[in-house]
XYZ file of C-alpha atoms in Angstrom:
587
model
C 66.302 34.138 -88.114
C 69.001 32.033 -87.712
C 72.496 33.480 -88.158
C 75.680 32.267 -89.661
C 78.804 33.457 -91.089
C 80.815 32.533 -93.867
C 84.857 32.900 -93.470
C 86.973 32.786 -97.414
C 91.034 32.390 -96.389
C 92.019 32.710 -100.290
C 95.775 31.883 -98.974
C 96.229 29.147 -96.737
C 99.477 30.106 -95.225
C 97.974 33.497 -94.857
C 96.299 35.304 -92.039
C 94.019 37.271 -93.901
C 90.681 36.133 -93.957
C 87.452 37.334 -95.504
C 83.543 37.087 -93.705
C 80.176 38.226 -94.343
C 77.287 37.454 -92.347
C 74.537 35.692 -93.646
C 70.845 33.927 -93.082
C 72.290 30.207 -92.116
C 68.641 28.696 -93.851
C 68.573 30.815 -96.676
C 72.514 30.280 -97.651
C 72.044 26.925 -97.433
C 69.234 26.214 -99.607
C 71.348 29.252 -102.258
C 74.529 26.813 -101.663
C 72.727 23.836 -102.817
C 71.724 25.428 -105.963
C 68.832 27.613 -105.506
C 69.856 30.422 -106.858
C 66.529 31.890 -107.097
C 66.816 32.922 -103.821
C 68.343 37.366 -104.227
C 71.470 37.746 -102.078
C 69.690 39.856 -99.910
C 68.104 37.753 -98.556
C 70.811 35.366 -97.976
C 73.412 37.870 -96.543
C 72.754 40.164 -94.167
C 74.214 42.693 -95.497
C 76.619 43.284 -98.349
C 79.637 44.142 -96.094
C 82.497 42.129 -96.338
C 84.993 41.915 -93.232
C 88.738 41.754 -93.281
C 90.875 40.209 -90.473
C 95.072 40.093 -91.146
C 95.048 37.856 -87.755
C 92.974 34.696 -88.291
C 88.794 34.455 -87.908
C 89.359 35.440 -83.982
C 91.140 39.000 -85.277
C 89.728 42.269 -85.396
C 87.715 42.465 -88.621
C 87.298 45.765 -90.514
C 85.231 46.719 -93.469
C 87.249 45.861 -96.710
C 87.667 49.159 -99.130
C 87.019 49.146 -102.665
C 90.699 48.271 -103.219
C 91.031 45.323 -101.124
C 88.205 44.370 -103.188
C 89.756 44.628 -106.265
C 92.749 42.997 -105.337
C 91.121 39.911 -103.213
C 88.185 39.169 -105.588
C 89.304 41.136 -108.985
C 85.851 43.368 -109.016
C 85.007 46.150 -107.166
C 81.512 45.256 -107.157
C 80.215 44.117 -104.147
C 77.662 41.925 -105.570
C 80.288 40.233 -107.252
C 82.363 39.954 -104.204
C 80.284 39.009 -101.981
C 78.944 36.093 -104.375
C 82.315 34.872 -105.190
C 82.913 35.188 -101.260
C 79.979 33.048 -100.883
C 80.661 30.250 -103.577
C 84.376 29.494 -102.145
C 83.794 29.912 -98.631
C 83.502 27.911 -95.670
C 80.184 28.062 -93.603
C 80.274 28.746 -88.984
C 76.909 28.495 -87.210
C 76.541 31.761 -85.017
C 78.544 33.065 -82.581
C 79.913 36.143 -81.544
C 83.184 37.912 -83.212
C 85.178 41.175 -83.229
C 84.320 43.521 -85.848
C 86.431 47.266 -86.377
C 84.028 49.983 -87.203
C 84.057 52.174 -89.950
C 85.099 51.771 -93.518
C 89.137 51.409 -94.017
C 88.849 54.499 -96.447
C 87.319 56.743 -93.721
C 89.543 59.011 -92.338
C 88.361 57.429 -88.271
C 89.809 56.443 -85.800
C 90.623 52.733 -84.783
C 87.831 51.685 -83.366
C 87.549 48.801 -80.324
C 84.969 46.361 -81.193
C 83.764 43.475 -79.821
C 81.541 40.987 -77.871
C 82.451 42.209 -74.383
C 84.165 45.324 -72.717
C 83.390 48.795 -71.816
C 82.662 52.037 -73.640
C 83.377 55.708 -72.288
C 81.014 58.635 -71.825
C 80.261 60.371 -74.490
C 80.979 57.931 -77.250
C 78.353 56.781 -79.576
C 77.653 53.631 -80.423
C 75.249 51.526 -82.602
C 74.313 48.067 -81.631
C 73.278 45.585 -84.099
C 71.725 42.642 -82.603
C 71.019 39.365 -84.561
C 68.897 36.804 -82.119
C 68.875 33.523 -82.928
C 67.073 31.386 -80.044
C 66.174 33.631 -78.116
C 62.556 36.151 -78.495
C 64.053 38.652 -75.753
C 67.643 39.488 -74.925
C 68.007 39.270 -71.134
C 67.913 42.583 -69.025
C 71.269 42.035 -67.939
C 72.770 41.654 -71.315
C 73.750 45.165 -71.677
C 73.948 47.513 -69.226
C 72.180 50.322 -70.877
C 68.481 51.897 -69.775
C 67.512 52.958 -73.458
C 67.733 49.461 -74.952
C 65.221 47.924 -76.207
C 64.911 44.528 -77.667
C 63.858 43.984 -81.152
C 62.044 41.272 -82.150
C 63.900 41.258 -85.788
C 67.620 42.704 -86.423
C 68.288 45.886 -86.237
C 70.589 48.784 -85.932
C 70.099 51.065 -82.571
C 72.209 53.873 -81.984
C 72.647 55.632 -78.822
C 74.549 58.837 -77.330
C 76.359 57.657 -74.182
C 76.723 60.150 -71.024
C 78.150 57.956 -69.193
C 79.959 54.355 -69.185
C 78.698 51.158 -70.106
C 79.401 47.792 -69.653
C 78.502 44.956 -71.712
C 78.917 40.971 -72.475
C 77.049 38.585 -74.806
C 75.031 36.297 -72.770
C 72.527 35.568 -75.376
C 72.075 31.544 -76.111
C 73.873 31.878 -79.128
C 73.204 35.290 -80.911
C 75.887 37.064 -82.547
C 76.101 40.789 -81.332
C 77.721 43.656 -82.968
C 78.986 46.265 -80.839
C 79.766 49.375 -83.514
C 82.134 52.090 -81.047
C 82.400 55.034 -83.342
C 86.149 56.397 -82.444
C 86.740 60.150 -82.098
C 87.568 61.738 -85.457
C 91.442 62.360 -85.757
C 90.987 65.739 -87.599
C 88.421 67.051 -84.742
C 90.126 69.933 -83.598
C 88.723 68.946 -79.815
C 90.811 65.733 -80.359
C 94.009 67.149 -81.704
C 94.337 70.268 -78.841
C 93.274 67.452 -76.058
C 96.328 65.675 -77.572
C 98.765 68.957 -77.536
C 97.899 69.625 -74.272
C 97.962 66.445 -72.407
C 99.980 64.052 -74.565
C 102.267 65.231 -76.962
C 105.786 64.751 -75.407
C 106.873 68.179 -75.683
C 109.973 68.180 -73.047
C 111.244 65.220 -74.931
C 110.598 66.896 -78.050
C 112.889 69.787 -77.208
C 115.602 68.156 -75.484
C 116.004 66.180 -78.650
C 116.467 68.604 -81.168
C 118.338 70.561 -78.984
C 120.870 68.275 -77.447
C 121.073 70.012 -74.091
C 118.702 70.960 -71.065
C 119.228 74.610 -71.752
C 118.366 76.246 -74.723
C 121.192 76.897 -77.408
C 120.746 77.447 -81.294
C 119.927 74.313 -82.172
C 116.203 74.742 -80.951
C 115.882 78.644 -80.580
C 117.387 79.578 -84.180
C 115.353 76.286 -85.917
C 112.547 76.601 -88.379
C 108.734 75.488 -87.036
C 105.991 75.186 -89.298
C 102.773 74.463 -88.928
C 99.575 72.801 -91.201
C 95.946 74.193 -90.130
C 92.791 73.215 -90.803
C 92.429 74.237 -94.061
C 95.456 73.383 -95.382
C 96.899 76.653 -94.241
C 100.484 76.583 -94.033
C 102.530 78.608 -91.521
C 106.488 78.755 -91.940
C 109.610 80.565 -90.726
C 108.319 80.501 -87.077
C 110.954 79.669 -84.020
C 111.054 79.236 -80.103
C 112.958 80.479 -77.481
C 112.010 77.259 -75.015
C 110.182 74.345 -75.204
C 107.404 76.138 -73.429
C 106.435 78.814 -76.076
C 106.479 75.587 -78.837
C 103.794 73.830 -76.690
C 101.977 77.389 -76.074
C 101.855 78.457 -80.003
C 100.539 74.630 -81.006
C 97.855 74.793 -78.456
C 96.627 78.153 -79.916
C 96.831 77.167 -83.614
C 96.057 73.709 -82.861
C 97.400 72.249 -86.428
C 96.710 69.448 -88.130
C 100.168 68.554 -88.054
C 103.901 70.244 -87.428
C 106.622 70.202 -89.293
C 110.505 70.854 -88.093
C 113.190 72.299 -90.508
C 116.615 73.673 -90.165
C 118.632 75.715 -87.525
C 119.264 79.138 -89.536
C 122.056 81.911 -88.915
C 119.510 84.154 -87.386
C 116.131 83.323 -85.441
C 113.637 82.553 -88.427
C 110.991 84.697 -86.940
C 112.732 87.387 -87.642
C 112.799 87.179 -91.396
C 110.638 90.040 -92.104
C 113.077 91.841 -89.884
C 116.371 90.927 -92.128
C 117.456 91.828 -95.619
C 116.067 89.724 -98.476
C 118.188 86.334 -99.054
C 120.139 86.781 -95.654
C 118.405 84.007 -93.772
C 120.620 80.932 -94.752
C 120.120 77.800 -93.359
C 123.732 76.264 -91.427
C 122.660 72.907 -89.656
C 119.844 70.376 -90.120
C 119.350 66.683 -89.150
C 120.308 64.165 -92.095
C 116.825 62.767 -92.879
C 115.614 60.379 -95.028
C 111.864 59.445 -96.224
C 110.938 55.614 -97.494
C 106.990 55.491 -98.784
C 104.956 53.005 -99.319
C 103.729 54.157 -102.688
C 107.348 54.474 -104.176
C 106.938 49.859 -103.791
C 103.557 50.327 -106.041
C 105.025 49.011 -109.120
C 105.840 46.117 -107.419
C 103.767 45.051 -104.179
C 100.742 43.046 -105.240
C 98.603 43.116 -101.358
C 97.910 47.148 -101.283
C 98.580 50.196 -103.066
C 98.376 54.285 -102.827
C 97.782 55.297 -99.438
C 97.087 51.459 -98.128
C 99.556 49.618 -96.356
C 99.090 46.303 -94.333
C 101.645 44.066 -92.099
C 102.600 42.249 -95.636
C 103.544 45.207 -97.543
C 105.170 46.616 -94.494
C 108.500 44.045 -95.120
C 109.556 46.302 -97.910
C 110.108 49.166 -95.341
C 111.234 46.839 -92.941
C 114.031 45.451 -95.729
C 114.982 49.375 -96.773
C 115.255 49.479 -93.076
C 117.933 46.990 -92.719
C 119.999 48.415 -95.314
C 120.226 51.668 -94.098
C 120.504 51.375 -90.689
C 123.950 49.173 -90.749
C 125.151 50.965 -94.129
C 124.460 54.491 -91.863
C 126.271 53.496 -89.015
C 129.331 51.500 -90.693
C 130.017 53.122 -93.645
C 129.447 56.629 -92.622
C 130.302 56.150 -88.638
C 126.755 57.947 -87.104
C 125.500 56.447 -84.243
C 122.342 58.315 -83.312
C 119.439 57.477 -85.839
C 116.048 58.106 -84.522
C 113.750 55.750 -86.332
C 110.155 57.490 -87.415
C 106.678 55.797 -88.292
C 104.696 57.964 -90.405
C 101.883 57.278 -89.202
C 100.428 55.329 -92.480
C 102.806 54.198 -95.606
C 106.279 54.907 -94.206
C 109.653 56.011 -92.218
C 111.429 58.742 -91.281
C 115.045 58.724 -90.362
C 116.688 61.684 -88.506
C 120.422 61.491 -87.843
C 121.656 63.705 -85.443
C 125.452 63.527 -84.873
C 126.916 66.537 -85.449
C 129.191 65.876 -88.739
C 125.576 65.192 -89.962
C 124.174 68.305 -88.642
C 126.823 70.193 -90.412
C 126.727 68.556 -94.231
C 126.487 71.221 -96.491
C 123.219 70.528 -99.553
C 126.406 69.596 -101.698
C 127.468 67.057 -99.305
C 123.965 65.273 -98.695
C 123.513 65.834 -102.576
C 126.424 63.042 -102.627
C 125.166 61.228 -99.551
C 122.461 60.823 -101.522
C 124.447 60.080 -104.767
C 126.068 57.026 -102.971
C 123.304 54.841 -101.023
C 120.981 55.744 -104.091
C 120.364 52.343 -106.271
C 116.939 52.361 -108.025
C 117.094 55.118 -110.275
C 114.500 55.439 -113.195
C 110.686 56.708 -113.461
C 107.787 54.013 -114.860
C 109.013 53.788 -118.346
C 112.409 52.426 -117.409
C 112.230 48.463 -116.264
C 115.531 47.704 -115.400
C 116.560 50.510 -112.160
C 119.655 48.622 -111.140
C 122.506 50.208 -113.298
C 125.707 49.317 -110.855
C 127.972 47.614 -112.812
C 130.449 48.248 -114.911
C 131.338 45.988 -118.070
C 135.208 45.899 -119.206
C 136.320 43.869 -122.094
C 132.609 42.297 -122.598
C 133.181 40.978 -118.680
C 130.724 42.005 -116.014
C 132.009 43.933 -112.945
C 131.222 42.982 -109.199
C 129.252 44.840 -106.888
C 130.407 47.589 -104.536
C 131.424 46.704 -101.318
C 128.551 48.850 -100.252
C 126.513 46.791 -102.593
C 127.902 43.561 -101.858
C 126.822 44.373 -98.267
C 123.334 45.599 -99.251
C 122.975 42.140 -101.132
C 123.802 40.222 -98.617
C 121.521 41.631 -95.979
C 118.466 41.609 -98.334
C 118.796 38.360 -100.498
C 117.244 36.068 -97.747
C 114.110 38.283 -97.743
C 113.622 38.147 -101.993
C 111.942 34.369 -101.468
C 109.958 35.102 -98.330
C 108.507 38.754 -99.352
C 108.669 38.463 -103.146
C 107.945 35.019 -103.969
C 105.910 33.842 -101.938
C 104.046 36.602 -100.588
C 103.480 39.335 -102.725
C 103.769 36.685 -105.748
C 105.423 39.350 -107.997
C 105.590 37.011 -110.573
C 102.164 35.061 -110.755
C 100.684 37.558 -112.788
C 101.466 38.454 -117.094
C 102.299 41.908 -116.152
C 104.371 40.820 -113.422
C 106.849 37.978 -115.229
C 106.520 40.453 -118.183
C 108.271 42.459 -116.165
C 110.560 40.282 -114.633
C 111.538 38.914 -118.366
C 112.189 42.976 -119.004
C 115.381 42.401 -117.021
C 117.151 39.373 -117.835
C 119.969 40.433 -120.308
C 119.602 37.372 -122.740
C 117.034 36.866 -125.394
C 117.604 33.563 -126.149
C 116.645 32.886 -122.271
C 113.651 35.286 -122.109
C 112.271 33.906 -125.410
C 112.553 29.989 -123.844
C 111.116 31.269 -120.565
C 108.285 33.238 -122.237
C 107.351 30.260 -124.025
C 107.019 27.811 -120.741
C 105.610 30.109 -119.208
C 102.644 30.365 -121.374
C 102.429 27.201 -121.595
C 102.179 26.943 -118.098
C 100.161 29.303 -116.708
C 99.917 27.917 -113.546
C 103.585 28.404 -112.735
C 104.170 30.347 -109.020
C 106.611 33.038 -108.945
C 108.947 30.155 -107.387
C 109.093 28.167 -110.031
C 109.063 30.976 -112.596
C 112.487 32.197 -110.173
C 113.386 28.215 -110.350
C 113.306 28.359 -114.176
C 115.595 31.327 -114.287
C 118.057 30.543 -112.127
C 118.732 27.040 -113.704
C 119.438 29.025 -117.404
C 121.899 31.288 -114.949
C 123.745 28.325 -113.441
C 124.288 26.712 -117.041
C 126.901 28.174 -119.448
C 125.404 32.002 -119.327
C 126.708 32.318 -115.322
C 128.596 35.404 -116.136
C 126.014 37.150 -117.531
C 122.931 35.970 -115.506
C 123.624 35.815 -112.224
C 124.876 39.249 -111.881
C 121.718 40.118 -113.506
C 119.884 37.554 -110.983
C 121.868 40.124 -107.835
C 120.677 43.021 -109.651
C 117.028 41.663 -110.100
C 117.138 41.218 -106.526
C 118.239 44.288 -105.710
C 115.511 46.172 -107.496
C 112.819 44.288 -105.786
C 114.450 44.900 -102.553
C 116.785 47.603 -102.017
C 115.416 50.657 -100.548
C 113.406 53.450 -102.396
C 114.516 56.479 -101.305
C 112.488 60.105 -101.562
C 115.707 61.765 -102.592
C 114.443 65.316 -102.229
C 113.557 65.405 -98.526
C 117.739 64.280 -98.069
C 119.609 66.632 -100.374
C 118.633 70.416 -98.839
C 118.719 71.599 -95.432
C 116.039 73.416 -95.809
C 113.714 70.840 -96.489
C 110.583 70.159 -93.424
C 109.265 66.837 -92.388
C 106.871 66.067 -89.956
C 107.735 66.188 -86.536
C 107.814 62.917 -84.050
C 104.458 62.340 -82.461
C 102.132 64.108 -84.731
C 98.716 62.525 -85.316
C 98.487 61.397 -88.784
C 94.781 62.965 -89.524
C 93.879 60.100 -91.942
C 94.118 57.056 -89.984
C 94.647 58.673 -85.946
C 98.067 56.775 -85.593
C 100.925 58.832 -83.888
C 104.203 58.977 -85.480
C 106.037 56.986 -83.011
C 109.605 56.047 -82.937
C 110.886 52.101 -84.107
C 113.804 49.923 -83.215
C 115.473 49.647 -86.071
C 116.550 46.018 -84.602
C 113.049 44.898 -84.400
C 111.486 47.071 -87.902
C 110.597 43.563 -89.207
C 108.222 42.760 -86.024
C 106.525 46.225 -86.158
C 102.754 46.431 -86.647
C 101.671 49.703 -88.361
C 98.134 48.786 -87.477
C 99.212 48.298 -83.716
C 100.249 51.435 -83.650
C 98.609 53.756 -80.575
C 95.885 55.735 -82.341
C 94.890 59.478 -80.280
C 91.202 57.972 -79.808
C 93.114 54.563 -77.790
C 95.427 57.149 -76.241
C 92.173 59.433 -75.071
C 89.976 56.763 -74.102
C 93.263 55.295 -72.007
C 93.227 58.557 -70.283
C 89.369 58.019 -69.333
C 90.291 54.339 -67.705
C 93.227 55.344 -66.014
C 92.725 58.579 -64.420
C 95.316 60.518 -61.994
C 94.913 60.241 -58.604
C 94.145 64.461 -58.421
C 92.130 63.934 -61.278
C 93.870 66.602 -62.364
C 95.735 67.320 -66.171
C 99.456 67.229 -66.721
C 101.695 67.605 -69.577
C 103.140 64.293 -68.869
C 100.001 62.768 -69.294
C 101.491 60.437 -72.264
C 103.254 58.380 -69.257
C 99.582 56.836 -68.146
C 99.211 55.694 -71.993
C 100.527 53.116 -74.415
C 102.659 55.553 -75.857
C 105.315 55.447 -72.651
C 107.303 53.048 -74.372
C 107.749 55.045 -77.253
C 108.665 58.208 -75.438
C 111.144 56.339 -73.349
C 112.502 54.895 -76.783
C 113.216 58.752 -77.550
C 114.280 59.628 -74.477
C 117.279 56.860 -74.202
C 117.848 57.795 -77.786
C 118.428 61.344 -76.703
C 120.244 60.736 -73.777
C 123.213 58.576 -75.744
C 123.167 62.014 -77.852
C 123.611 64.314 -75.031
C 125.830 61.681 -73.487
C 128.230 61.998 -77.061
C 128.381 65.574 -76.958
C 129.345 65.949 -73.442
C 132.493 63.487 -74.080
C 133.257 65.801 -77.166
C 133.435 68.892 -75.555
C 135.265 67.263 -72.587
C 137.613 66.329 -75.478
C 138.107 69.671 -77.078
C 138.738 71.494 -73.606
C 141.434 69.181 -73.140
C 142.972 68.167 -70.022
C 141.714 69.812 -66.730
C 145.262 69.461 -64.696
């Protein structure tokens, strides 16, 4: 059986690319019109692979989405024929493939032709000969393989570790690691009690080495399996948080607000006299709030494309934050699938009251509007039938964002290729006369990008409509880019979000922290998974063999608890200058 694959890059200046395996002398004789031949037998299975970095990427199985927005069916025989018809044929040879199906809540999986697996994983091993009858001995170091003289799947329970390599004359060989499960409560309380940064955790949100209100008197809650949801609980040290996670192991953990009394104690108090006093200004961006308008995922998907609208809201924020309201310490938050956190933890910030967020809130807020409301951008006053400028604020916002409209809009997510999407588009220019003329070419013209369709406009708002469309042209750009913000989780102090380094049970990533200065370089699928973090803890062992809470240090999530650990130190650093400050001279 001779093996082949065949790669489909429907984007040329894109990464992504699309393969499925197939029978190299039956897809030929189906590709030069034989079409007799079922697509079972040409393909050798009807799986279709997904790579966002090139043919030599890791590959994953596409989900039903991705098939619906790649090939416009969901249907894999559909797909995988279309797949077949416009893509480009490779002889045999081995490549990396991620196991699992993107929908399944797994772990990331480490796939490919040569490497090592740890005790206790299991593994299935696909392998496809080509020229060969019998895979050499040596080929994988395993006692319980066997060779097959047709392909086949073999799956095995490892007790201890493996090494492999493809040495095959030219097979291709599938190595399937099936990651630990992200929800497994064995995973999650190995996590708590080896790698969650706990020290750093508390030192954080309590701005000094030794206890004070802002950790002992702060709201804890936690999410069990189950979906059983535990509030009001609170910590006298770092210690007793670590203690009470390991013995409810949740799912996740949520922090809240520093109250007038220890929240604990509620039952203890009189009803209504717990009150909330401090809380870190925090603000949520998700993915699924961009769904009316990014074209590569949507729901609960997000890839490295979609990822430059967070990475946009991101740059708005951050300088708008720091120079228009003066805070300095913003801690950065991946949520571990679709979005960002921001925490802000200066102490006028700590100390807004809900009214005072409320009209934090009020001001950086821009798109405003549910789904039955096109135009979202309402920042302009009109006097005497003139149009009014921007806000400084604005103006600002505008400036940082406008470069990205082209790159992320235009040509990548194409916003405007589709009807629906220069429908909506048209929805927004203020001018009938102009959408009418536009409408018409662009029917005409189907083939128009969302360039040229931008091209089109912005020549009617250079001509003798300027004062009316190319505000509207700022404000169009401003919907598509300015940041979407989950103005609930901002405007009361009492409001949870999850905690820094959680596990996200869906996909295994941990919420790590981001440099705001790099958000447009950040990878959400590079981000350390618990299973990577685990196995890393396997490979790399202490020298006493022993366990330690510090364990995260032998792991690629260092860098991200140092990130949170210089972050915390400039905050200690501030608050020691103030109170040096307030006690006034020493002399």
């Amino acid at each position: 059986m001779a093996i082949g694959k065949v790669v489909y890059k429907p984007d040329s200046q894109s990464t992504d690319v699309y393969m499925i395996v197939v029978d190299s002398t039956e897809y030929k004789k189906w590709k030069d019109g034989d079409t007799s031949i079922p697509l079972a037998l040409v393909v050798d299975s009807f799986d279709i692979f997904h790579s966002g970095q090139g043919a030599q990427g890791q590959m994953g199985k596409v989900s039903k989405q991705m098939l619906d927005t790649v090939f416009g069916t969901t249907k894999e025989d559909d797909a995988v024929r279309m797949l077949l018809e416009r893509g480009t044929f490779q002889d045999g040879g081995s490549f990396s493939k991620h196991s699992g199906d993107t929908n399944m809540a797994r772990g990331s999986g480490n796939v490919t032709s040569k490497g090592s697996v740890g005790g206790g994983s299991e593994i299935s091993i696909l392998v496809l000969e080509s020229n060969t009858a019998t895979p050499r001995r040596d080929a994988i170091d395993i006692n319980v393989f066997q060779a097959q003289a047709r392909a086949s799947w073999q799956t095995f329970q490892l007790s201890g570790r493996i090494s492999f390599s493809s040495r095959y004359h030219s097979p291709i060989l599938y190595i399937q690691i099936m990651e630990v499960d992200a929800s497994d409560p064995q995973v999650t309380l190995s996590f708590y009690k080896r790698l969650f940064p706990w020290k750093q955790l508390f030192t954080w949100l309590n701005q000094n080495h030794e206890p004070t209100n802002l950790f002992t008197h702060r709201e804890f809650a936690f999410t069990l399996i189950g979906d059983t949801y535990l509030r009001y609980h609170s910590f006298s040290k770092a210690d007793d948080l670590k203690s009470t996670a390991i013995r409810l192991n949740p799912t996740r953990f949520e922090i809240g607000a520093i109250y007038n009394a220890r929240p604990k104690d509620k039952k203890t108090l009189r009803a209504g006299a717990l009150q909330p006093l401090l809380r870190e200004l925090v603000f949520d961006i998700d993915m699924t709030d961009y769904d009316s308008i990014r074209t590569c995922c949507s729901g609960k998907g997000i890839c490295k494309r979609c990822w430059a609208f967070i990475s946009s809201a991101v740059q708005v924020l951050d300088p708008a934050l720091r120079e228009e309201f003066g805070w300095k310490h913003l801690l950065w938050v991946y949520s571990g699938r679709r979005g960002i956190h921001c925490w802000i933890s200066d102490q006028s910030a700590l100390a807004l009251t809900d009214d005072e967020r409320k009209a934090v809130m009020g001001y950086l807020e821009v798109i405003k509007g549910g789904k039955e409301m096109a135009k979202k951008v309402n920042v302009r006053t009109t006097l005497a039938g003139k149009t009014g400028d921007l806000h400084p604020s604005l103006r600002n916002a505008y400036e940082r964002v406008k470069g990205n409209f082209s790159q992320m809009i235009l040509e990548d997510q194409r916003c405007f290729d589709s009807r629906e999407g220069w429908e909506t588009f048209l929805e927004l220019i203020p001018d009938h006369d102009v959408v009418s003329d536009l409408r018409r070419k662009w029917e005409d013209d189907s083939d128009r990008s969302s360039e040229d369709k931008w091209k089109d406009f912005i020549s009617h708002a250079k001509g003798a409509k300027a004062a009316v469309l190319l505000p509207a042209a700022e404000d169009i750009i401003l919907q598509y880019t300015y940041p979407r913000l989950d103005a609930d989780v901002s405007k009361h102090r009492n409001h949870l979000l999850k905690a820094p380094f959680c596990i996200h049970p869906a996909t295994g990533r941990i919420c790590v922290p981001i440099d705001p200065a790099r958000v447009e370089h950040f990878d959400p699928e590079k981000v350390p998974t618990v299973g990577l973090l685990l196995e890393e803890l396997m490979t790399n062992p202490s020298a006493d063999s022993a366990e330690h809470h510090s364990d995260w240090e032998r792991t690629s999530l260092k860098p991200y608890v140092d990130m949170l650990e210089k972050h915390t130190a400039s905050i200690m650093r501030d608050v020691r200058e103030k109170r040096r400050a307030a006690a006034g001279p020493t002399w």
